[in-house]
Short mmCIF file of C-alpha atoms in Angstrom, two decimals:
data_model
loop_
_atom_site.label_atom_id
_atom_site.label_comp_id
_atom_site.label_asym_id
_atom_site.label_seq_id
_atom_site.Cartn_x
_atom_site.Cartn_y
_atom_site.Cartn_z
CA MET A 1 -25.51 9.95 36.17
CA SER A 2 -26.91 9.35 32.73
CA GLU A 3 -23.58 10.41 31.17
CA GLU A 4 -21.75 7.63 32.98
CA MET A 5 -24.30 4.96 32.10
CA PHE A 6 -24.38 5.93 28.42
CA PRO A 7 -21.11 7.61 27.54
CA GLU A 8 -21.23 9.81 24.50
CA PRO A 9 -20.19 7.83 21.45
CA GLU A 10 -16.74 8.73 20.24
CA TRP A 11 -17.83 9.52 16.77
CA LEU A 12 -19.78 12.57 17.86
CA SER A 13 -16.53 14.35 18.68
CA GLU A 14 -14.36 12.88 15.96
CA GLU A 15 -13.71 14.95 12.89
CA VAL A 16 -15.49 13.72 9.82
CA LYS A 17 -12.96 12.44 7.33
CA THR A 18 -13.23 11.07 3.88
CA GLY A 19 -10.61 8.35 4.52
CA THR A 20 -10.87 7.35 0.97
CA THR A 21 -9.64 6.07 -2.32
CA ILE A 22 -9.58 8.38 -5.30
CA ILE A 23 -8.03 7.90 -8.69
CA ALA A 24 -7.88 9.82 -11.96
CA VAL A 25 -6.44 8.48 -15.25
CA THR A 26 -5.94 10.04 -18.67
CA PHE A 27 -6.79 8.21 -21.87
CA ASP A 28 -6.47 9.35 -25.43
CA GLY A 29 -9.24 11.93 -25.63
CA GLY A 30 -10.16 12.53 -22.01
CA VAL A 31 -9.96 11.42 -18.40
CA VAL A 32 -11.68 8.97 -16.08
CA LEU A 33 -12.10 9.79 -12.38
CA GLY A 34 -13.11 7.31 -9.74
CA SER A 35 -13.83 7.30 -6.01
CA ASP A 36 -15.32 5.16 -3.29
CA SER A 37 -18.28 6.42 -1.24
CA ARG A 38 -17.45 6.03 2.43
CA VAL A 39 -17.29 8.92 4.90
CA SER A 40 -16.14 7.97 8.39
CA ALA A 41 -16.04 9.75 11.75
CA GLY A 42 -13.72 7.61 13.86
CA GLU A 43 -15.12 4.08 13.57
CA SER A 44 -18.56 5.02 12.45
CA VAL A 45 -19.52 5.38 8.78
CA VAL A 46 -21.59 8.54 8.65
CA ASN A 47 -22.29 8.42 4.92
CA ARG A 48 -21.99 5.27 2.85
CA VAL A 49 -23.05 6.72 -0.48
CA MET A 50 -21.20 10.02 -0.73
CA ASN A 51 -20.10 11.08 -4.16
CA LYS A 52 -16.58 12.44 -3.82
CA LEU A 53 -16.28 13.49 -7.41
CA SER A 54 -17.27 17.12 -7.40
CA PRO A 55 -17.78 19.21 -10.52
CA LEU A 56 -15.73 22.37 -10.81
CA HIS A 57 -16.99 23.14 -14.29
CA ASP A 58 -18.72 21.34 -17.16
CA LYS A 59 -15.69 19.35 -18.16
CA ILE A 60 -13.53 19.71 -15.05
CA TYR A 61 -14.07 17.57 -11.97
CA CYS A 62 -12.15 17.15 -8.76
CA ALA A 63 -11.85 14.15 -6.44
CA LEU A 64 -11.98 14.84 -2.70
CA SER A 65 -10.01 13.15 0.07
CA GLY A 66 -8.93 13.99 3.62
CA SER A 67 -11.12 16.08 5.87
CA ALA A 68 -14.60 16.17 4.36
CA ALA A 69 -15.34 19.75 5.38
CA ASP A 70 -12.06 21.12 4.07
CA ALA A 71 -12.28 19.32 0.77
CA GLN A 72 -15.89 20.32 0.10
CA THR A 73 -15.18 23.93 0.94
CA ILE A 74 -12.20 24.12 -1.36
CA ALA A 75 -14.25 22.60 -4.17
CA GLU A 76 -17.08 25.08 -3.67
CA ILE A 77 -14.77 28.06 -3.58
CA VAL A 78 -12.93 26.99 -6.71
CA ASN A 79 -16.24 26.26 -8.46
CA TYR A 80 -17.21 29.89 -7.83
CA GLN A 81 -13.84 31.30 -8.84
CA LEU A 82 -13.87 29.28 -12.05
CA ASP A 83 -17.32 30.52 -12.98
CA VAL A 84 -16.19 34.12 -12.60
CA HIS A 85 -13.02 33.39 -14.58
CA SER A 86 -14.82 31.68 -17.43
CA ILE A 87 -17.21 34.63 -17.76
CA GLU A 88 -14.29 37.01 -17.88
CA VAL A 89 -12.44 35.13 -20.59
CA GLU A 90 -15.69 34.23 -22.38
CA ASP A 91 -14.54 30.65 -22.88
CA ASP A 92 -14.37 27.32 -21.10
CA PRO A 93 -11.63 27.36 -18.45
CA LEU A 94 -8.51 25.30 -18.78
CA VAL A 95 -7.94 22.33 -16.44
CA CYS A 96 -4.65 23.90 -15.53
CA SER A 97 -6.47 27.03 -14.32
CA ALA A 98 -8.79 25.00 -12.13
CA ALA A 99 -5.83 23.03 -10.70
CA THR A 100 -3.94 26.25 -10.04
CA LEU A 101 -6.90 27.72 -8.15
CA VAL A 102 -7.10 24.60 -5.98
CA LYS A 103 -3.36 24.66 -5.44
CA ASN A 104 -3.43 28.30 -4.37
CA ILE A 105 -5.94 27.63 -1.61
CA SER A 106 -4.24 24.40 -0.50
CA TYR A 107 -0.87 26.09 -0.29
CA LYS A 108 -1.95 29.34 1.34
CA TYR A 109 -3.86 27.54 4.09
CA LYS A 110 -1.74 24.44 4.29
CA GLU A 111 -1.36 24.63 8.05
CA GLU A 112 -5.12 24.72 8.67
CA LEU A 113 -6.36 22.45 5.94
CA SER A 114 -5.92 18.72 5.57
CA ALA A 115 -7.42 17.83 2.24
CA HIS A 116 -6.00 16.43 -0.94
CA LEU A 117 -7.80 17.08 -4.18
CA ILE A 118 -7.06 15.55 -7.56
CA VAL A 119 -8.21 17.83 -10.41
CA ALA A 120 -8.94 16.25 -13.81
CA GLY A 121 -10.80 17.25 -16.93
CA TRP A 122 -10.71 17.95 -20.62
CA ASP A 123 -10.03 21.23 -22.40
CA ARG A 124 -9.53 22.18 -25.98
CA LYS A 125 -5.89 23.16 -25.59
CA LYS A 126 -4.33 20.06 -24.05
CA GLY A 127 -7.06 17.42 -24.05
CA GLY A 128 -7.40 15.17 -21.05
CA GLN A 129 -5.24 16.12 -18.04
CA VAL A 130 -4.80 15.03 -14.44
CA TYR A 131 -3.26 17.29 -11.79
CA ALA A 132 -2.34 16.31 -8.23
CA THR A 133 -2.38 19.07 -5.64
CA LEU A 134 -1.18 17.36 -2.47
CA SER A 135 -0.52 19.95 0.29
CA GLY A 136 -0.04 22.78 -2.13
CA LEU A 137 2.12 21.36 -4.83
CA LEU A 138 0.88 21.22 -8.39
CA THR A 139 1.99 18.49 -10.73
CA ARG A 140 0.55 17.13 -13.94
CA GLN A 141 0.66 13.33 -14.19
CA PRO A 142 -0.70 10.69 -16.56
CA PHE A 143 -2.62 9.30 -13.59
CA ALA A 144 -2.91 10.04 -9.89
CA ILE A 145 -4.16 8.19 -6.84
CA GLY A 146 -4.94 9.57 -3.42
CA GLY A 147 -6.54 8.94 -0.04
CA SER A 148 -5.85 6.36 2.60
CA GLY A 149 -6.78 3.46 0.36
CA SER A 150 -4.35 4.48 -2.34
CA PHE A 151 -1.35 3.02 -0.51
CA TYR A 152 -2.60 -0.48 -1.11
CA ILE A 153 -2.92 -0.09 -4.83
CA ASN A 154 0.42 1.62 -5.56
CA GLY A 155 1.87 -1.66 -6.75
CA PHE A 156 -1.22 -2.48 -8.79
CA VAL A 157 -1.40 0.81 -10.68
CA ASP A 158 2.36 0.86 -11.27
CA ALA A 159 2.13 -2.58 -12.84
CA GLU A 160 -1.11 -2.26 -14.77
CA TYR A 161 -1.05 1.30 -16.11
CA ARG A 162 -0.18 1.61 -19.76
CA LYS A 163 -0.12 4.75 -21.89
CA ASN A 164 -2.82 5.22 -24.54
CA MET A 165 -5.52 3.02 -23.13
CA THR A 166 -8.96 3.21 -24.67
CA LYS A 167 -11.84 4.77 -22.77
CA ARG A 168 -13.28 1.32 -21.95
CA GLU A 169 -9.93 -0.02 -20.68
CA CYS A 170 -9.45 3.10 -18.57
CA GLN A 171 -12.89 2.72 -16.94
CA GLU A 172 -12.12 -0.96 -16.13
CA PHE A 173 -8.72 -0.02 -14.77
CA VAL A 174 -10.29 2.60 -12.46
CA VAL A 175 -13.00 0.23 -11.20
CA ASN A 176 -10.50 -2.55 -10.59
CA ALA A 177 -8.17 -0.25 -8.68
CA LEU A 178 -11.03 1.08 -6.53
CA THR A 179 -12.28 -2.42 -5.79
CA LEU A 180 -8.87 -3.64 -4.68
CA ALA A 181 -8.35 -0.60 -2.45
CA MET A 182 -11.84 -0.89 -0.91
CA GLY A 183 -11.09 -4.54 -0.16
CA ARG A 184 -8.05 -3.68 1.93
CA ASP A 185 -8.69 -0.23 3.41
CA GLY A 186 -11.14 -0.02 6.27
CA SER A 187 -11.80 3.65 5.54
CA SER A 188 -12.86 3.04 1.95
CA GLY A 189 -15.91 1.18 0.81
CA GLY A 190 -19.49 1.36 -0.39
CA VAL A 191 -20.04 1.89 -4.09
CA ALA A 192 -17.71 3.12 -6.79
CA TYR A 193 -18.45 6.39 -8.56
CA VAL A 194 -16.89 6.82 -11.99
CA VAL A 195 -16.94 10.00 -14.10
CA THR A 196 -15.69 9.99 -17.69
CA ILE A 197 -14.89 13.37 -19.25
CA ASP A 198 -14.15 13.91 -22.92
CA LYS A 199 -14.84 16.52 -25.54
CA ASP A 200 -18.52 15.75 -25.47
CA GLY A 201 -18.99 16.35 -21.77
CA ALA A 202 -19.00 14.46 -18.48
CA GLU A 203 -20.75 11.15 -17.90
CA GLU A 204 -21.36 9.97 -14.33
CA LYS A 205 -21.80 6.37 -13.41
CA CYS A 206 -22.28 4.48 -10.18
CA VAL A 207 -21.09 0.85 -9.83
CA LEU A 208 -22.96 -0.85 -6.99
CA GLY A 209 -21.29 -3.20 -4.54
CA ASN A 210 -22.52 -6.44 -6.08
CA GLU A 211 -21.46 -5.33 -9.58
CA LEU A 212 -17.87 -4.72 -8.56
CA PRO A 213 -15.31 -7.21 -9.92
CA LYS A 214 -14.31 -10.09 -7.65
CA PHE A 215 -10.70 -10.73 -6.76
CA PHE A 216 -8.97 -13.45 -4.80
CA ASP A 217 -10.25 -13.31 -1.23
CA GLN A 218 -8.62 -15.30 1.47
CA MET B 1 23.90 9.25 22.12
CA ALA B 2 21.17 7.86 24.32
CA THR B 3 20.89 11.13 26.21
CA ALA B 4 20.69 13.20 23.07
CA LEU B 5 17.65 15.29 22.29
CA ARG B 6 15.39 13.36 19.96
CA PHE B 7 13.02 15.05 17.51
CA PRO B 8 9.71 13.28 16.95
CA ALA B 9 9.76 11.23 13.82
CA ASN B 10 7.30 13.41 11.89
CA VAL B 11 9.30 16.66 12.29
CA SER B 12 11.94 17.11 9.66
CA THR B 13 14.51 19.75 10.34
CA PHE B 14 17.73 20.75 8.68
CA ASN B 15 19.90 20.72 11.80
CA ASN B 16 18.98 17.46 13.45
CA TYR B 17 20.82 17.34 16.75
CA ASN B 18 23.78 19.06 15.05
CA ASP B 19 25.58 17.50 12.15
CA LEU B 20 28.38 16.04 14.21
CA HIS B 21 26.11 13.20 15.23
CA PRO B 22 24.40 11.67 12.23
CA ASP B 23 20.83 10.54 12.53
CA TRP B 24 21.63 6.87 12.25
CA THR B 25 23.62 6.79 15.47
CA GLN B 26 20.39 7.24 17.42
CA ARG B 27 18.13 4.99 15.43
CA GLU B 28 17.42 1.36 15.94
CA VAL B 29 18.43 -1.03 13.20
CA SER B 30 15.33 -2.29 11.44
CA THR B 31 14.65 -4.47 8.45
CA GLY B 32 11.96 -2.10 7.15
CA THR B 33 11.25 -4.48 4.42
CA THR B 34 9.14 -6.33 1.94
CA ILE B 35 8.81 -10.08 2.37
CA MET B 36 6.55 -12.51 0.58
CA ALA B 37 5.77 -16.21 0.44
CA VAL B 38 3.55 -18.18 -1.97
CA GLU B 39 2.43 -21.82 -1.84
CA PHE B 40 2.36 -23.96 -4.98
CA ASP B 41 1.62 -27.59 -5.52
CA GLY B 42 4.82 -29.26 -4.33
CA GLY B 43 6.45 -26.49 -2.31
CA VAL B 44 6.73 -22.82 -1.58
CA VAL B 45 8.42 -19.79 -3.08
CA ILE B 46 9.73 -17.18 -0.69
CA GLY B 47 11.23 -13.80 -1.43
CA ALA B 48 12.57 -10.66 0.26
CA ASP B 49 14.33 -7.44 -0.54
CA SER B 50 17.83 -6.86 0.85
CA ARG B 51 17.84 -3.50 2.62
CA THR B 52 18.51 -2.95 6.34
CA THR B 53 18.18 0.62 7.54
CA THR B 54 19.24 2.59 10.62
CA GLY B 55 17.12 5.66 10.21
CA ALA B 56 18.07 7.09 6.84
CA TYR B 57 21.32 5.15 6.55
CA ILE B 58 21.32 1.80 4.79
CA ALA B 59 23.33 -0.34 7.13
CA ASN B 60 23.34 -3.34 4.83
CA ARG B 61 22.29 -3.26 1.18
CA VAL B 62 22.68 -6.98 0.55
CA THR B 63 20.98 -8.43 3.62
CA ASP B 64 19.72 -11.98 3.57
CA LYS B 65 16.31 -11.93 5.23
CA LEU B 66 15.50 -15.53 4.26
CA THR B 67 16.79 -17.46 7.26
CA PRO B 68 16.94 -21.26 7.39
CA ILE B 69 15.30 -22.73 10.48
CA HIS B 70 15.62 -26.32 9.39
CA GLU B 71 16.49 -28.19 6.24
CA ARG B 72 13.18 -27.45 4.48
CA ILE B 73 11.78 -24.68 6.66
CA PHE B 74 12.69 -21.00 6.24
CA CYS B 75 11.50 -17.80 7.78
CA CYS B 76 11.28 -14.34 6.24
CA ARG B 77 12.09 -11.64 8.78
CA SER B 78 10.71 -8.10 9.02
CA GLY B 79 10.73 -5.52 11.81
CA SER B 80 13.61 -5.06 14.19
CA ALA B 81 16.70 -6.85 12.91
CA ALA B 82 17.94 -7.68 16.38
CA ASP B 83 14.59 -9.06 17.58
CA THR B 84 14.03 -11.23 14.53
CA GLN B 85 17.55 -12.62 14.55
CA ALA B 86 17.26 -13.50 18.22
CA ILE B 87 13.87 -15.19 17.75
CA ALA B 88 15.07 -17.10 14.70
CA ASP B 89 18.13 -18.37 16.56
CA ALA B 90 16.00 -19.49 19.52
CA VAL B 91 13.48 -21.28 17.30
CA THR B 92 16.25 -22.97 15.27
CA TYR B 93 17.62 -24.42 18.47
CA GLN B 94 14.23 -25.54 19.73
CA LEU B 95 13.24 -27.07 16.42
CA GLY B 96 16.55 -28.88 16.05
CA PHE B 97 16.13 -30.39 19.48
CA HIS B 98 12.54 -31.38 18.75
CA SER B 99 13.46 -33.00 15.46
CA ILE B 100 16.16 -35.13 17.14
CA GLU B 101 13.68 -36.29 19.76
CA LEU B 102 11.13 -37.13 17.09
CA ASP B 103 13.75 -38.73 14.86
CA GLU B 104 12.17 -37.27 11.75
CA ALA B 105 11.89 -33.96 9.90
CA PRO B 106 9.77 -31.41 11.78
CA LEU B 107 6.49 -30.04 10.47
CA VAL B 108 6.26 -26.45 9.17
CA GLN B 109 3.32 -25.94 11.49
CA THR B 110 5.54 -26.84 14.45
CA ALA B 111 8.08 -24.21 13.47
CA ALA B 112 5.33 -21.66 13.01
CA SER B 113 3.87 -22.49 16.43
CA LEU B 114 7.25 -22.03 18.06
CA PHE B 115 7.54 -18.59 16.44
CA ARG B 116 4.04 -17.73 17.51
CA ASP B 117 4.61 -18.78 21.12
CA MET B 118 7.64 -16.56 21.39
CA CYS B 119 6.18 -13.58 19.53
CA TYR B 120 2.98 -13.68 21.60
CA ARG B 121 4.62 -14.19 24.99
CA TYR B 122 7.01 -11.31 24.51
CA ARG B 123 4.72 -9.19 22.37
CA GLU B 124 5.29 -6.04 24.45
CA GLU B 125 9.05 -6.15 24.04
CA LEU B 126 9.33 -7.40 20.49
CA MET B 127 8.79 -5.79 17.13
CA ALA B 128 8.82 -8.67 14.67
CA GLY B 129 6.71 -9.68 11.71
CA ILE B 130 7.69 -13.12 10.44
CA ILE B 131 6.51 -15.36 7.64
CA VAL B 132 7.32 -19.05 8.13
CA ALA B 133 7.33 -21.22 4.99
CA GLY B 134 8.56 -24.64 4.03
CA TRP B 135 7.81 -28.14 2.87
CA ASP B 136 7.02 -31.22 4.91
CA ARG B 137 5.84 -34.68 3.96
CA ARG B 138 2.48 -34.45 5.68
CA ARG B 139 1.05 -31.32 4.10
CA GLY B 140 3.44 -30.30 1.35
CA GLY B 141 4.21 -26.62 0.83
CA GLN B 142 2.82 -24.34 3.51
CA VAL B 143 3.02 -20.66 4.39
CA TYR B 144 2.21 -19.41 7.91
CA THR B 145 2.25 -15.74 8.82
CA VAL B 146 3.07 -14.51 12.33
CA PRO B 147 2.61 -10.73 12.26
CA VAL B 148 3.41 -8.19 15.01
CA GLY B 149 1.33 -9.10 18.06
CA GLY B 150 1.77 -12.83 17.79
CA MET B 151 -1.18 -14.32 15.93
CA MET B 152 -0.56 -17.16 13.50
CA THR B 153 -2.53 -18.14 10.44
CA ARG B 154 -1.91 -20.24 7.34
CA GLN B 155 -2.41 -18.46 4.02
CA PRO B 156 -1.71 -19.50 0.45
CA VAL B 157 0.04 -16.20 -0.17
CA SER B 158 1.34 -13.76 2.38
CA VAL B 159 3.19 -10.44 2.27
CA GLY B 160 4.78 -8.58 5.13
CA GLY B 161 6.96 -5.65 6.12
CA SER B 162 6.66 -1.95 5.53
CA GLY B 163 6.62 -2.31 1.74
CA SER B 164 3.76 -4.78 1.78
CA SER B 165 1.05 -2.11 2.03
CA TYR B 166 1.82 -0.98 -1.49
CA ILE B 167 1.34 -4.35 -3.10
CA TYR B 168 -1.83 -5.66 -1.48
CA GLY B 169 -3.78 -4.50 -4.51
CA TYR B 170 -1.33 -6.14 -6.90
CA VAL B 171 -1.23 -9.42 -5.01
CA ASP B 172 -5.03 -9.57 -4.65
CA SER B 173 -5.53 -9.03 -8.36
CA ASN B 174 -2.75 -11.27 -9.67
CA TYR B 175 -2.78 -14.31 -7.41
CA ARG B 176 -4.52 -17.40 -8.73
CA THR B 177 -4.68 -20.83 -7.12
CA GLY B 178 -2.82 -23.59 -8.93
CA MET B 179 0.13 -21.56 -10.21
CA SER B 180 3.27 -23.42 -11.20
CA LYS B 181 6.68 -22.93 -9.64
CA GLU B 182 7.87 -20.62 -12.42
CA GLU B 183 4.71 -18.55 -12.30
CA CYS B 184 5.12 -18.19 -8.53
CA LEU B 185 8.72 -17.08 -8.94
CA LYS B 186 7.73 -14.45 -11.51
CA PHE B 187 4.77 -13.29 -9.41
CA THR B 188 6.97 -12.89 -6.31
CA ALA B 189 9.74 -11.11 -8.16
CA GLU B 190 7.34 -8.64 -9.74
CA ALA B 191 5.50 -7.90 -6.51
CA LEU B 192 8.74 -7.33 -4.61
CA THR B 193 10.03 -5.05 -7.36
CA LEU B 194 6.91 -2.93 -7.23
CA ALA B 195 7.11 -2.63 -3.44
CA MET B 196 10.81 -1.77 -3.57
CA GLU B 197 10.06 0.99 -6.03
CA ARG B 198 7.58 2.67 -3.67
CA ASP B 199 8.92 1.93 -0.21
CA GLY B 200 11.99 3.82 0.89
CA SER B 201 12.86 1.16 3.44
CA SER B 202 12.94 -1.64 0.86
CA GLY B 203 15.44 -1.99 -1.95
CA GLY B 204 18.63 -3.60 -3.17
CA VAL B 205 18.34 -7.02 -4.73
CA VAL B 206 15.50 -9.48 -4.72
CA ARG B 207 16.37 -12.72 -2.94
CA LEU B 208 14.25 -15.73 -3.86
CA ALA B 209 14.18 -19.34 -2.64
CA VAL B 210 12.17 -22.37 -3.68
CA ILE B 211 11.59 -25.04 -1.03
CA SER B 212 10.29 -28.41 -2.12
CA GLU B 213 10.76 -32.13 -1.53
CA GLN B 214 14.00 -31.93 -3.55
CA GLY B 215 15.49 -29.31 -1.25
CA VAL B 216 16.14 -25.59 -1.43
CA GLU B 217 17.17 -23.59 -4.52
CA ARG B 218 18.23 -20.02 -3.91
CA GLN B 219 18.68 -17.18 -6.34
CA ALA B 220 19.19 -13.42 -6.29
CA ILE B 221 17.94 -10.97 -8.92
CA LEU B 222 20.21 -7.97 -9.12
CA GLY B 223 19.11 -4.39 -9.60
CA ASN B 224 19.49 -4.16 -13.37
CA GLN B 225 17.81 -7.49 -13.96
CA LEU B 226 14.65 -6.62 -12.04
CA PRO B 227 11.41 -6.60 -14.06
CA LYS B 228 10.57 -3.22 -15.50
CA PHE B 229 7.19 -1.55 -15.34
CA SER B 230 6.16 1.46 -17.38
CA THR B 231 6.94 3.95 -14.63
CA VAL B 232 5.84 7.50 -15.17
#
């Protein structure tokens, strides 16, 4: 009787997804990664301050989107594999290696997994790099966007991206793109996390809701 | 064809219902599209791409989706080509009749309401997303959007169609109130170009029209003259 009076909320049985916006952009000397912070299960927001930028190594980060469990697991496994690899070669790993490890898992288990990770970082050989690994492909790009919110900013990033931006311009570009996507996508929101990686290391920053730029709002 | 086995849309196979019957014979004709309308002081600028698709086949690559409803009132059509043409014809008739009774030019809001009444009443059968835009003497340039489902609302700038998802971010960041006619034209052309580049169902040429007290000026921007962005 109590089940009929108070039916179980839908979100208890819905899979937890990071319906999301993630973006990574190269600049001369490094990369900037950005993400929103909303994790939803159906219509409920189960975590409004989740950091979706996960470190794979000191100067290599990945941005998570899709199923929260799948994405986190892939990141943890690759983190471990990269540690072992970097001990073996006695040097910092290449971003390309990290991306390849992510791609290998995404491709091998592509039927069971539904997660899209963007891998970005800095290494001594090729500087700042961004790799997209959607469903098991691996492609290097000057910038990459992902997640449900990324559809709304395709036009914006196509129009506003320029090669050889400075670090400052890149950070602004990332924050603007995230803000616009969070404004239109119901599954993205909260705060904006921004990580800047260059030869000196990784710097994490959190831009709170009231500090985000304001755009035209009808 | 109607009795043929249909694969669900998300399954892609190599031998789709054997190659003797191409995919487009079983698909409905749709203006999967990008349409846009912007108000400025003195009128409106409207724009659309020019692609009509039947499945993967482009049935018409130079479609005109900017349809005149009255002398200074146009509508931009997206969704099913048949549905939107039928609705536009019906509203053109009703509005023409109404304007004769009134003995003066009809209001844009009247045209939008007629669209809304029809789209809402037949919402289960129709698949139509329409933007109504024009100029009248009472309120100047106005844009009303009537999306799928049949609501109606006035907005200073409105985008619609399948390609519109990709340019929400661009429109939100680049629209400012108080733009001039030329700035609106440039803004519309650039937004449509960006959408056409990302949306497979939008493409061809960009058709633009400016509606103001002076009348209607139409233009088309061909493929090689479209604005260029630093694509990667």
